[in-house]
PDB file of C-alpha atoms in Angstrom:
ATOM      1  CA  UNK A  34       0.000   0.000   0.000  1.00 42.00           C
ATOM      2  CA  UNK A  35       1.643   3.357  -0.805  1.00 45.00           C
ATOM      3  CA  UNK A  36       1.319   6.008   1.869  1.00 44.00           C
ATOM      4  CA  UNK A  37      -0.250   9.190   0.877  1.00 48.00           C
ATOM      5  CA  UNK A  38       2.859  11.246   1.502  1.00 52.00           C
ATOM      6  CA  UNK A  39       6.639  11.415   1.201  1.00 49.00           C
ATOM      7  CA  UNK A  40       8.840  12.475   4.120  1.00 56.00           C
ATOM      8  CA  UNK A  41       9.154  15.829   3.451  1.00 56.00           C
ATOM      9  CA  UNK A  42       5.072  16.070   4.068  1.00 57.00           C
ATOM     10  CA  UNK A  43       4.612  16.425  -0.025  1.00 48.00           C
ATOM     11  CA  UNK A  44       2.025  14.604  -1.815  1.00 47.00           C
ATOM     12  CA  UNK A  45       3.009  11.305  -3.059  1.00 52.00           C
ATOM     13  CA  UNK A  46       2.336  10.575  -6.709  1.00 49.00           C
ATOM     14  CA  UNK A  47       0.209   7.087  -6.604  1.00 51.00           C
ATOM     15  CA  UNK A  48       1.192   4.768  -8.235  1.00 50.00           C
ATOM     16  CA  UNK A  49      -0.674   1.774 -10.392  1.00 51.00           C
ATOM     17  CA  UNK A  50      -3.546   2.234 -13.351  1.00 57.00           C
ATOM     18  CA  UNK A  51      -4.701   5.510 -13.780  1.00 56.00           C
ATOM     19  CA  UNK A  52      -7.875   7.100 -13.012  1.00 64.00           C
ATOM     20  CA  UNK A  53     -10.959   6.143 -14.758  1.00 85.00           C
ATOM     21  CA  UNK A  54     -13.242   8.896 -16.417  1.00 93.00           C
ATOM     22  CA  UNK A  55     -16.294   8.905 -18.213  1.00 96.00           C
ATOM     23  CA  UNK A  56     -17.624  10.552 -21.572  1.00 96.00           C
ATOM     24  CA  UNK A  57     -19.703  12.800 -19.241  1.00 96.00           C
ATOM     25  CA  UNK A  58     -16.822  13.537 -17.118  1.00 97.00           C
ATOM     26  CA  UNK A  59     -14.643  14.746 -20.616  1.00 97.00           C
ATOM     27  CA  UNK A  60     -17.372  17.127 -21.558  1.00 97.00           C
ATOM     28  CA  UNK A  61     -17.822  18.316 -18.313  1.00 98.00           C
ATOM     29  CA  UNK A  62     -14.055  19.522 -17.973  1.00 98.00           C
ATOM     30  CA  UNK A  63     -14.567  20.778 -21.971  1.00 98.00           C
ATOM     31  CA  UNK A  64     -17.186  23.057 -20.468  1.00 98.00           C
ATOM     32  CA  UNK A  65     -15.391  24.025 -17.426  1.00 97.00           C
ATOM     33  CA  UNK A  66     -11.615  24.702 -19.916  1.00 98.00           C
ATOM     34  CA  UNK A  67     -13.415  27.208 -21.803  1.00 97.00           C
ATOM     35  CA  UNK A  68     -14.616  26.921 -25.799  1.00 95.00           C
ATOM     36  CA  UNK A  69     -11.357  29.734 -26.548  1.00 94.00           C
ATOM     37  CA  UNK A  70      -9.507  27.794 -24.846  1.00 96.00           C
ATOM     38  CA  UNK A  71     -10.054  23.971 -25.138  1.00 96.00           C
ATOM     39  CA  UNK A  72      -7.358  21.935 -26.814  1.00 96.00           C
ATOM     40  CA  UNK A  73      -6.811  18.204 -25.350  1.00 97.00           C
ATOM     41  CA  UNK A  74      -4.045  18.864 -23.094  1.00 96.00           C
ATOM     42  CA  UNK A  75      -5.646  21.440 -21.092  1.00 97.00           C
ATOM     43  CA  UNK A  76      -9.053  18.753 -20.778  1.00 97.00           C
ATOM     44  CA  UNK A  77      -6.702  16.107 -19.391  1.00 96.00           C
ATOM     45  CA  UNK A  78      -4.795  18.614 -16.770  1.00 96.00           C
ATOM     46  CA  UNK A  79      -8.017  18.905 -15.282  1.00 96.00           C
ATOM     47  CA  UNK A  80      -9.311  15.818 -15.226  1.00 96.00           C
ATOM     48  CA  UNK A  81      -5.765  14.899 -14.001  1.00 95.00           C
ATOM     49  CA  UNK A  82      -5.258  11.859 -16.976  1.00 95.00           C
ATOM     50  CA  UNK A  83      -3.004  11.863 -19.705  1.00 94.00           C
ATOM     51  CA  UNK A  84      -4.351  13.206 -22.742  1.00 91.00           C
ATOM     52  CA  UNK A  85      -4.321   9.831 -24.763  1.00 94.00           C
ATOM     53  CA  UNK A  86      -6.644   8.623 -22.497  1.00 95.00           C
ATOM     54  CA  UNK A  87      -9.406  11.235 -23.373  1.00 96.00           C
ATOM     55  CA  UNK A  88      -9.371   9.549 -26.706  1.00 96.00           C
ATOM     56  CA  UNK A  89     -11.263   6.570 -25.333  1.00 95.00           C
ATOM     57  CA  UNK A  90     -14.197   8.884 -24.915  1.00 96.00           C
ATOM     58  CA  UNK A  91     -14.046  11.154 -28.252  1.00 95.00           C
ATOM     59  CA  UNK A  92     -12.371  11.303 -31.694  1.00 94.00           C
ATOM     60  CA  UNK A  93     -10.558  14.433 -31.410  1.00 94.00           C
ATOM     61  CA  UNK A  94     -10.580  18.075 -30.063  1.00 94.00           C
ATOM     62  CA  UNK A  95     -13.265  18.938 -32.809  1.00 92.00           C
ATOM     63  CA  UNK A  96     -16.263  15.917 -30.943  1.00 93.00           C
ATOM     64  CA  UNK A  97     -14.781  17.600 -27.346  1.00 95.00           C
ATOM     65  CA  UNK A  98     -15.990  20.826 -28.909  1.00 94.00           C
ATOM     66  CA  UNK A  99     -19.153  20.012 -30.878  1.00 92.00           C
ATOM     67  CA  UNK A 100     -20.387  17.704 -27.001  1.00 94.00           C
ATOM     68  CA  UNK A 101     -19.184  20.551 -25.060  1.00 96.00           C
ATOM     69  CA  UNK A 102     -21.386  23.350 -27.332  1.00 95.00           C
ATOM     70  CA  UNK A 103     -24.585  20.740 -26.606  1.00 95.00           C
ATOM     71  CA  UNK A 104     -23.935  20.647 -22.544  1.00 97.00           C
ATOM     72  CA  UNK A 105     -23.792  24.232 -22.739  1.00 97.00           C
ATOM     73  CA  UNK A 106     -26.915  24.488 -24.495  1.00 97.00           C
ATOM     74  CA  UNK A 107     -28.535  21.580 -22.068  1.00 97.00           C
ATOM     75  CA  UNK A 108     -27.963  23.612 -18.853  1.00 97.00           C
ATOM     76  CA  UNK A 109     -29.112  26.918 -20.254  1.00 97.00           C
ATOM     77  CA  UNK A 110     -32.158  28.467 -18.292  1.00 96.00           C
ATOM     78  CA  UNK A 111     -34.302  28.655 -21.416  1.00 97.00           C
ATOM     79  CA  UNK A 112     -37.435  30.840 -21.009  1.00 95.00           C
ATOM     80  CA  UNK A 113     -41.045  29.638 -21.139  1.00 91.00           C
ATOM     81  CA  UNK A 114     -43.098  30.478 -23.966  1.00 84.00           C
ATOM     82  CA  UNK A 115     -45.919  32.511 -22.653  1.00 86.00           C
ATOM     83  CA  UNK A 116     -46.797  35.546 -24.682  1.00 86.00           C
ATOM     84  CA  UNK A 117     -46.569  37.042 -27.669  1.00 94.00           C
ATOM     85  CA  UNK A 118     -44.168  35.367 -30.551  1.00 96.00           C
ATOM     86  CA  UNK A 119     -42.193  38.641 -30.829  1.00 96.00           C
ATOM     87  CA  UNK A 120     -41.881  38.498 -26.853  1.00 96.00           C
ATOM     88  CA  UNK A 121     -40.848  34.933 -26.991  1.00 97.00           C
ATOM     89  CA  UNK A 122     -38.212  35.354 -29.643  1.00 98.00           C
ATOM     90  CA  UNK A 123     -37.221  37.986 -27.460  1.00 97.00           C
ATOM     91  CA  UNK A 124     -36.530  36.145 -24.580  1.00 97.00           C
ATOM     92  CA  UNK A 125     -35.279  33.420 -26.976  1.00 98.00           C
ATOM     93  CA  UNK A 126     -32.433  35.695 -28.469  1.00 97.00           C
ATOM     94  CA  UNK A 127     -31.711  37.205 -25.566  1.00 97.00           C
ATOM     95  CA  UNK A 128     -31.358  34.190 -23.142  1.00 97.00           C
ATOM     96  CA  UNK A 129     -28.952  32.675 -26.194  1.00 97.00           C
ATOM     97  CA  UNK A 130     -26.611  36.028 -26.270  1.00 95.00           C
ATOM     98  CA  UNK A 131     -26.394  35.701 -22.215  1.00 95.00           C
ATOM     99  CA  UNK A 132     -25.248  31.969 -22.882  1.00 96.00           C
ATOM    100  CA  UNK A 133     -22.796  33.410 -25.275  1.00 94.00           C
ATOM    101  CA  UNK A 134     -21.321  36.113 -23.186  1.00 93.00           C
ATOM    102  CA  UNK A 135     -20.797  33.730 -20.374  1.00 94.00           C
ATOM    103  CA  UNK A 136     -19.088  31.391 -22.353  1.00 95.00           C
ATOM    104  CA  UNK A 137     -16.549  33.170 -24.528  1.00 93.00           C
ATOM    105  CA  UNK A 138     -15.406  31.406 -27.925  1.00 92.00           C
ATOM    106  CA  UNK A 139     -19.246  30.163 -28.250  1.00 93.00           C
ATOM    107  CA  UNK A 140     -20.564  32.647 -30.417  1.00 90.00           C
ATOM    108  CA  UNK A 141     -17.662  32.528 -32.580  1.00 88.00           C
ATOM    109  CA  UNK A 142     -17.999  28.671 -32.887  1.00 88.00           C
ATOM    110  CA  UNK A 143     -21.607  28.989 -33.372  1.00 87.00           C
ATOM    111  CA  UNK A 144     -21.272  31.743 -35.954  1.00 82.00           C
ATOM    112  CA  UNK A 145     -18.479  29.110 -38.153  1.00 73.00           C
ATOM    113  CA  UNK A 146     -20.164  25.968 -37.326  1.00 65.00           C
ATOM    114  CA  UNK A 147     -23.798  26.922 -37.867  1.00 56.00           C
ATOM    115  CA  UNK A 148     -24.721  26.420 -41.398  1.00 52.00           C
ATOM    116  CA  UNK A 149     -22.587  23.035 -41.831  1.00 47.00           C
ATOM    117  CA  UNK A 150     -23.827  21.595 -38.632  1.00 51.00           C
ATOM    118  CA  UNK A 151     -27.101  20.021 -39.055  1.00 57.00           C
ATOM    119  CA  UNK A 152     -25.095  16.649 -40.138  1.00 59.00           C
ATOM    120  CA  UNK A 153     -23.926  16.678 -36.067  1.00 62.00           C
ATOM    121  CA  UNK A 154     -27.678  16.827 -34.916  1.00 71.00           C
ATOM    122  CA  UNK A 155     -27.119  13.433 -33.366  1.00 74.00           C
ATOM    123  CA  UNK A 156     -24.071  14.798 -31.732  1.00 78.00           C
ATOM    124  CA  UNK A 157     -25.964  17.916 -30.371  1.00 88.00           C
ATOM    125  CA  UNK A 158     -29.905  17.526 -29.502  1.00 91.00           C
ATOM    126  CA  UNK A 159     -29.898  20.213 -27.140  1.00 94.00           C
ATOM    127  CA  UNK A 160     -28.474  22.873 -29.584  1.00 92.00           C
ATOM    128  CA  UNK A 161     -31.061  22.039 -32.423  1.00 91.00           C
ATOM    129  CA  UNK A 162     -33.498  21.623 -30.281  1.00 93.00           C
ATOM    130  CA  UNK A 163     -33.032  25.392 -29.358  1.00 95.00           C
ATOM    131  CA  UNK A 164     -33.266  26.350 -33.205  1.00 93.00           C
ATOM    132  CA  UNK A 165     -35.898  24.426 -33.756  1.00 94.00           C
ATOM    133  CA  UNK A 166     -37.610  26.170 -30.624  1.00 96.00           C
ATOM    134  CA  UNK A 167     -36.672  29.676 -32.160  1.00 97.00           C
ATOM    135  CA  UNK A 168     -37.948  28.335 -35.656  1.00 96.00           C
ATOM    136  CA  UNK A 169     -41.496  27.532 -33.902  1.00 97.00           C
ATOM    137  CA  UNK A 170     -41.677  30.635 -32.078  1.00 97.00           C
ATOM    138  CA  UNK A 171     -41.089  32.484 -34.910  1.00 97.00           C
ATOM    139  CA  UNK A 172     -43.794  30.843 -37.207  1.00 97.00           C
ATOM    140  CA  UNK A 173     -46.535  31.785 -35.191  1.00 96.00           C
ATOM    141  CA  UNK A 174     -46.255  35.132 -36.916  1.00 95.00           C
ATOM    142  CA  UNK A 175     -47.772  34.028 -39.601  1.00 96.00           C
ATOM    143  CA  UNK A 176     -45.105  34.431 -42.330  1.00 96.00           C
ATOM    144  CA  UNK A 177     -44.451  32.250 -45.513  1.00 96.00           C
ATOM    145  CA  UNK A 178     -42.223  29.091 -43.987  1.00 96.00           C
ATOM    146  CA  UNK A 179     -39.071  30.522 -46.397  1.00 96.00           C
ATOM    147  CA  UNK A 180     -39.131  33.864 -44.954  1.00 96.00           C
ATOM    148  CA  UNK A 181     -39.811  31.956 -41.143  1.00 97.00           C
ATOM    149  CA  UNK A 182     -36.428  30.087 -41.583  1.00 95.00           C
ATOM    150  CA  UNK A 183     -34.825  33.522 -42.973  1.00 95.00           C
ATOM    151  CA  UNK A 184     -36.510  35.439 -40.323  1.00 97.00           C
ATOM    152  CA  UNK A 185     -35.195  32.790 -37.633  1.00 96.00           C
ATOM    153  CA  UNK A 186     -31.280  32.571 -39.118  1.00 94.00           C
ATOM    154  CA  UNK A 187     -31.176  36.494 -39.130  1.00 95.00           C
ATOM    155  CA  UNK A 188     -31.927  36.425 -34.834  1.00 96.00           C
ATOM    156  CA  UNK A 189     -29.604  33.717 -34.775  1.00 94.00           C
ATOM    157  CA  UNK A 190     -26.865  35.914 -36.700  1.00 92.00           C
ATOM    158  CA  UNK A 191     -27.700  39.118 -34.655  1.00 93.00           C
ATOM    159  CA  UNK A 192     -27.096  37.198 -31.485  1.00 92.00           C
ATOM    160  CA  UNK A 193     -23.726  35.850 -32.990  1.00 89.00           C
ATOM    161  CA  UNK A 194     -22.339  39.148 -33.871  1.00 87.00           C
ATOM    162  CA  UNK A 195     -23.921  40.655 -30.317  1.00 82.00           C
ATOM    163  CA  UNK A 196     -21.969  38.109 -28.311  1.00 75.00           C
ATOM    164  CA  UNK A 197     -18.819  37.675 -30.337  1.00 70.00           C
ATOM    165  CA  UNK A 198     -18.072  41.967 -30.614  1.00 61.00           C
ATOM    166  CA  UNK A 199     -18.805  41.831 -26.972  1.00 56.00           C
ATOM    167  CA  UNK A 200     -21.082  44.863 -27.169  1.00 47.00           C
ATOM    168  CA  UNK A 201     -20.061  47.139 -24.247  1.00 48.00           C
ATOM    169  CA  UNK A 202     -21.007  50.899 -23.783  1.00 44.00           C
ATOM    170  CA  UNK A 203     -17.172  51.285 -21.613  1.00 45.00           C
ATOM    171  CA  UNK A 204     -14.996  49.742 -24.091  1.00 46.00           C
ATOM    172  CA  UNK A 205     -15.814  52.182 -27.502  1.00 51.00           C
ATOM    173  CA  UNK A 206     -12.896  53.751 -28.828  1.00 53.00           C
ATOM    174  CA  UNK A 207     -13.550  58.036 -28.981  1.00 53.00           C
ATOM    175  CA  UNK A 208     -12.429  58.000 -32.316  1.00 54.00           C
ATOM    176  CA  UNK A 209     -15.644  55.808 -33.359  1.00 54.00           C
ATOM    177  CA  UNK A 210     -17.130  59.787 -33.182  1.00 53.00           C
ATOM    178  CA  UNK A 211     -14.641  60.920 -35.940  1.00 59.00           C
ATOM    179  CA  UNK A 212     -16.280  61.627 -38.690  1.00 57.00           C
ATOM    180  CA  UNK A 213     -19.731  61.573 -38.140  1.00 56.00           C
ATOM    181  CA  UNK A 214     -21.933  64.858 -37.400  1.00 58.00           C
ATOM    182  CA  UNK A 215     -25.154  66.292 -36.423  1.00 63.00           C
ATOM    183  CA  UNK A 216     -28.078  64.573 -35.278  1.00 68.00           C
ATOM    184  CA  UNK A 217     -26.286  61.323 -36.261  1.00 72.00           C
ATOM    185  CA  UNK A 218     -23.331  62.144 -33.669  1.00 66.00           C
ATOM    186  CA  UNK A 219     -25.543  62.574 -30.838  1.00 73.00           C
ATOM    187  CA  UNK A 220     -27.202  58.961 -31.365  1.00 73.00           C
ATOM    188  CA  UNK A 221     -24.146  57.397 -31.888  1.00 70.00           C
ATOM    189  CA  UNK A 222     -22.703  58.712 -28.607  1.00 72.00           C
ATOM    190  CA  UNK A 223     -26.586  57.985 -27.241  1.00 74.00           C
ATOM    191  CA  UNK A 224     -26.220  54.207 -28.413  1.00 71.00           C
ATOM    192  CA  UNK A 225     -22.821  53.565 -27.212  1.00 74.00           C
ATOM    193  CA  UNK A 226     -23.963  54.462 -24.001  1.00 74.00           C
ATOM    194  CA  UNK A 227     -26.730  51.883 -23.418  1.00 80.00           C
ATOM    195  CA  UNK A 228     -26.622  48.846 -21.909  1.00 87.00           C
ATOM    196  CA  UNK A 229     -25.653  45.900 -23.908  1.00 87.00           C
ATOM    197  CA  UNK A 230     -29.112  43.516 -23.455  1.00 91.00           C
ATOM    198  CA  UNK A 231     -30.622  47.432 -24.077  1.00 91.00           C
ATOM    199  CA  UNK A 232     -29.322  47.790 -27.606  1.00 89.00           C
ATOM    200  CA  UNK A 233     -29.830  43.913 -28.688  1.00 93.00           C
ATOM    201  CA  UNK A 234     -33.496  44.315 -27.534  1.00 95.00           C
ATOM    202  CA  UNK A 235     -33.873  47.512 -29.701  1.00 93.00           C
ATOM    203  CA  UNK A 236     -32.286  45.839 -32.410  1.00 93.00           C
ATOM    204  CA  UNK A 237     -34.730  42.275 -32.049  1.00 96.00           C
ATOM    205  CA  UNK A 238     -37.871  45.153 -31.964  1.00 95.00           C
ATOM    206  CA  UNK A 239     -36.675  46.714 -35.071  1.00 95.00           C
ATOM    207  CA  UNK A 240     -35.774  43.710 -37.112  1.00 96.00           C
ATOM    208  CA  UNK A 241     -39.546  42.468 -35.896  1.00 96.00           C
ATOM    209  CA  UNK A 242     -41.031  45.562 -37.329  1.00 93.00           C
ATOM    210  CA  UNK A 243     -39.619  45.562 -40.611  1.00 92.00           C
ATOM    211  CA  UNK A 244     -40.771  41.411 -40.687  1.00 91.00           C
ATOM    212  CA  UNK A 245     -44.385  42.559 -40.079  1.00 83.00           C
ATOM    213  CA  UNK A 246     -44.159  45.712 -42.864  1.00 77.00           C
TER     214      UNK A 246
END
């Protein structure tokens, strides 16, 4: 039996088969890494294994990523749908570009993965199951089912870009002002002051406007 430390009071490395993990455990350590910063190595220091050993559990870095994007997406505290559809895509969008702020690198690999995904459904239920959510709430407004699906992407997109540029009113450089004059100036300055969920939701109401023109 190997005692648990050395003589000097340090740890003592144990010694015999390594740990066991699970698939759930890998994703869960994915998560906890980061999206920008996941690679294999970093997944196995914190599970404590070597890093061939993750590849009982997935194929590569690019599974780790597409399992990890679905836990995320699992756990989210999605809003009911209770009112009206432009209120519930609302929420919808809104909910997703928290998800993405909290979780940096997820917009991003949302915004490159999205279109060329659908073939990883099996891979990520709770992810489609999201769009598809989105996609329903946005057909109750009546529109043809094309412009529903273009109506649904463009929310999806907005969110994206929201989350990725990291819209904050503290961060703007002065020298966005340069150039611009007049009544224009003092709404730029006005927007760059609001909140960020403030300026997504006037974006959402616009975008809903023009749908209903």
């Amino acid at each position: 039996m190997t005692s648990e430390q050395t003589r000097d009071g340090k740890p003592r490395r144990r010694v015999g088969r390594p740990p066991q993990i699970t698939r759930e455990q890998v994703v869960e350590a994915a998560v906890r890494v980061g999206i920008d910063q996941l690679s294999m190595v970093g997944v196995a220091e914190a599970l404590g294994v070597n890093h061939s050993t993750l590849y009982n559990h997935v194929a590569g870095r690019e599974e780790m990523v597409v399992l990890a994007v679905d836990s995320i997406f699992a756990n989210a505290p999605w809003p009911e749908i209770t009112g009206s559809w432009e209120d519930d895509a609302t929420a919808l969008v809104v909910e997703l570009w928290r998800l993405l702020r909290s979780h940096p690198g997820l917009a991003d690999e949302l915004a490159g993965r999205y279109r060329v995904s659908e073939a990883l459904e099996e891979l990520q239920p709770h992810l489609w199951a999201f769009v598809e959510r989105l996609r329903t709430t946005v057909a109750r407004s009546g529109l043809d089912p094309i412009d529903v699906i273009a109506l649904a992407d463009i929310l999806l997109e907005i969110s994206y870009a929201h989350g990725a540029a990291g819209w904050r009113s503290d961060d703007h450089d002065p020298q966005t002002l340069r150039g611009v004059g007049g009544t224009l100036r003092d709404a730029l300055a006005a927007s760059l002051s609001l909140p960020p969920e403030e300026m997504l939701r006037r974006k959402l109401a616009l975008v809903f406007r023009g749908a209903q023109a």
